[in-house]
Amino acid sequence: PNYKRVRLLIDMEDTNKDRTISDHEALIRLTEEGKVKEYREFLEDHLSHIIKDIPAMREKYPSMFEN
């Protein structure tokens, strides 16, 4: 449940918008270049961003999270 909540909060604030766009462009480029291993590694890193964003969102919006 926290995943969707954090994504919504991030999207509402445009937090990390530039990072997200850059990451998606890189994923497209890696796909076009057929670099499967690099794509998988980059995607794993990209998806882990949300884990790093949770503490900031929890601090900024404590009422949106259970204690």
Backbone as a ProteinNet text record, in pm:
[ID]
protein_1_A
[PRIMARY]
PNYKRVRLLIDMEDTNKDRTISDHEALIRLTEEGKVKEYREFLEDHLSHIIKDIPAMREKYPSMFEN
[TERTIARY]
81.7	0	86	202.5	286	338.9	359.4	412.4	322.4	195.1	101.1	91.3	92.2	81.6	202.5	319.7	441.8	444.9	408.8	405.1	310.6	195	97.7	154.3	213.7	271.4	384.2	467.4	578.3	524.1	425.2	367	297.1	232.6	163.7	262.2	381.3	481.3	578.6	569.7	669.1	808.5	814	941.7	1012.5	1134.9	1217.8	1168.1	1088.8	1036.1	1149	1250.5	1362.3	1434.9	1452.3	1517.4	1435	1305.2	1217.6	1221.7	1214.1	1218.8	1352.4	1460.2	1593.4	1607.5	1557.4	1564	1484.8	1366.4	1283.5	1348.7	1410.9	1483.1	1598.1	1668.6	1778.8	1727.6	1614	1557	1516.3	1461.8	1425.8	1551.6	1654.7	1780.3	1840.7	1843.8	1899.1	1817.8	1686.2	1600.6	1634	1642.4	1673.1	1809.7	1903.4	2038.1	2050.2	1942.4	1942.3	2033	2058.4	2147.1	2063.9	2035.3	1944.7	2000.7	2124.8	2184.3	2186.3	2229.1	2235.1	2095.8	1999.2	1860.5	1810.4	1831.7	1785.2	1849.2	1978.3	2047.7	1995.9	1977.1	1928.5	1786	1702.8	1563.7	1557.5	1639.8	1642.6	1678.7	1778	1816.5	1703.2	1641.2	1531.1	1416.5	1380	1269.1	1302.5	1429.6	1467.9	1460.9	1445.5	1435.8	1323.1	1213.1	1098.2	1130.3	1212.4	1250.9	1327	1409.7	1486.2	1397.4	1285.3	1195.8	1099.2	1075.1	976.8	1007.3	1130.2	1154.1	1121.5	1154.6	1125.6	975.1	902.5	757.2	692.9	746.4	693.6	714.2	829.1	858.6	770.8	752.4	675.7	525.6	477.3	334.6	311.3	342.5	331.8	190.1	89.5	-47.8	-88.1	-9.7	-40.3	17.3	89	153.3	114.9	106.1	81	210.6	198.6	318.5	355.6
-121.3	0	127.7	123.9	243.4	279.8	181.4	208	305	274.2	360	497.9	498.9	624.7	714	657.9	735.3	782.3	696.1	735.7	853	849	957.4	1087.2	1080	1199.9	1257.3	1171.9	1216.3	1281	1217.8	1272.7	1405.7	1420.6	1545.6	1661.5	1634.1	1738.3	1753.6	1668.6	1663.6	1638.2	1574	1537.7	1439.3	1468.4	1378.7	1360.7	1456.2	1445.6	1434.2	1517.5	1513.9	1379.8	1326.1	1196.1	1087.1	1091.7	990.7	996.2	1115.7	1130.4	1081.2	1120	1077.7	925.7	866.1	720.7	651.3	701.7	639.4	652.5	765.5	782.2	682.1	662.5	566.5	424.1	390.8	257.5	235.2	337	326.8	306.3	386.4	375.6	236	184.7	51.1	-55.6	-36.9	-130.5	-126.2	-6.5	10.2	-48.9	-39.9	-90.9	-240.6	-299.1	-442.1	-482.3	-390.9	-417.3	-471.2	-600.1	-663.2	-658.7	-696.9	-699.6	-559.3	-460.5	-323.1	-270.4	-308	-267.5	-320.2	-448.3	-509.6	-442.9	-417.6	-353	-211	-138.7	-1	1.7	-89.3	-95.3	-126	-217.9	-250.3	-126.4	-51.9	71.3	173.8	188.1	283.6	251.1	124.6	85.5	100.9	99.9	114.5	259.9	353.7	494.7	516.7	448.7	470.6	433.2	331.8	292.1	405.7	473.3	586.4	708.2	718.8	833.8	822.1	701.9	681.4	763	763.9	841.3	990.6	1048.3	1190.9	1216.6	1129.1	1145.5	1119.6	1022.8	993.5	1112.4	1177.5	1294	1413.1	1432.4	1547.4	1528.7	1405.6	1375.7	1264.7	1287.1	1178.9	1123.5	1204.9	1157.3	1057.9	1049.8	958.9	818	801.8	673.4	626.1	495.3	437.9	442.1	457.8	456.9	317.5
0	0	0	65.1	68.1	-69.9	-156.4	-289.5	-365.2	-372.4	-444.4	-378.8	-248.1	-174.7	-202.7	-197.1	-221.9	-366.8	-460.7	-602.2	-622.3	-560.9	-573.2	-516.6	-398.4	-337.3	-423.2	-474.8	-559.8	-686.7	-747.6	-870.1	-844.6	-730.7	-698.4	-688.1	-642	-621	-737.3	-834	-941.4	-886.2	-771.6	-711.9	-803.5	-834.3	-914.7	-1057.5	-1107.9	-1244.1	-1346.5	-1332.8	-1427.3	-1423.7	-1303.2	-1288.2	-1356.6	-1338.8	-1397.4	-1549.2	-1604.4	-1750.1	-1804.2	-1739.3	-1781.3	-1775.6	-1668.5	-1654	-1764.4	-1794.1	-1896.8	-2034.6	-2060.3	-2186.5	-2196.4	-2085.3	-2084.5	-2107.1	-2047.6	-2066.9	-2212.9	-2275.4	-2417.1	-2501.6	-2472.7	-2547.8	-2533.3	-2410.9	-2387.3	-2460.1	-2466.6	-2539.6	-2688.5	-2741.9	-2884.9	-2920.5	-2827.6	-2851	-2822.6	-2770	-2742.3	-2626.8	-2536	-2422.3	-2304.9	-2312.6	-2216.3	-2073.8	-2056.9	-1922.7	-1861.7	-1938.8	-1890.1	-1859.3	-1944.8	-1922.4	-1788.9	-1763.1	-1637.8	-1516.7	-1524.4	-1412.8	-1390.5	-1500.2	-1489.1	-1435.9	-1484.4	-1438.1	-1289.1	-1243.8	-1100.3	-1018.1	-1064.5	-995.8	-1000	-1115.9	-1132.1	-1036.3	-1028.9	-941.9	-793.9	-760.3	-619.3	-572.2	-664.3	-623.6	-523.8	-544.4	-456.6	-312.4	-294.3	-158.5	-91.4	-169.5	-116.1	-92.4	-166.6	-153.4	-35.6	11.9	118.4	244.2	297.2	419.2	404.8	290.8	270.1	265.8	200.4	192.7	328.4	401.7	535.7	628.8	615.1	698.3	659.3	531.5	483.6	505.6	495.5	508.5	610.5	736.2	835.4	850.1	828	844.1	734.2	628.6	518.9	542	651.7	680.7	819.9	832.8	965.2	1044.7	1174.5	1259.9	1299.4
[MASK]
+++++++++++++++++++++++++++++++++++++++++++++++++++++++++++++++++++

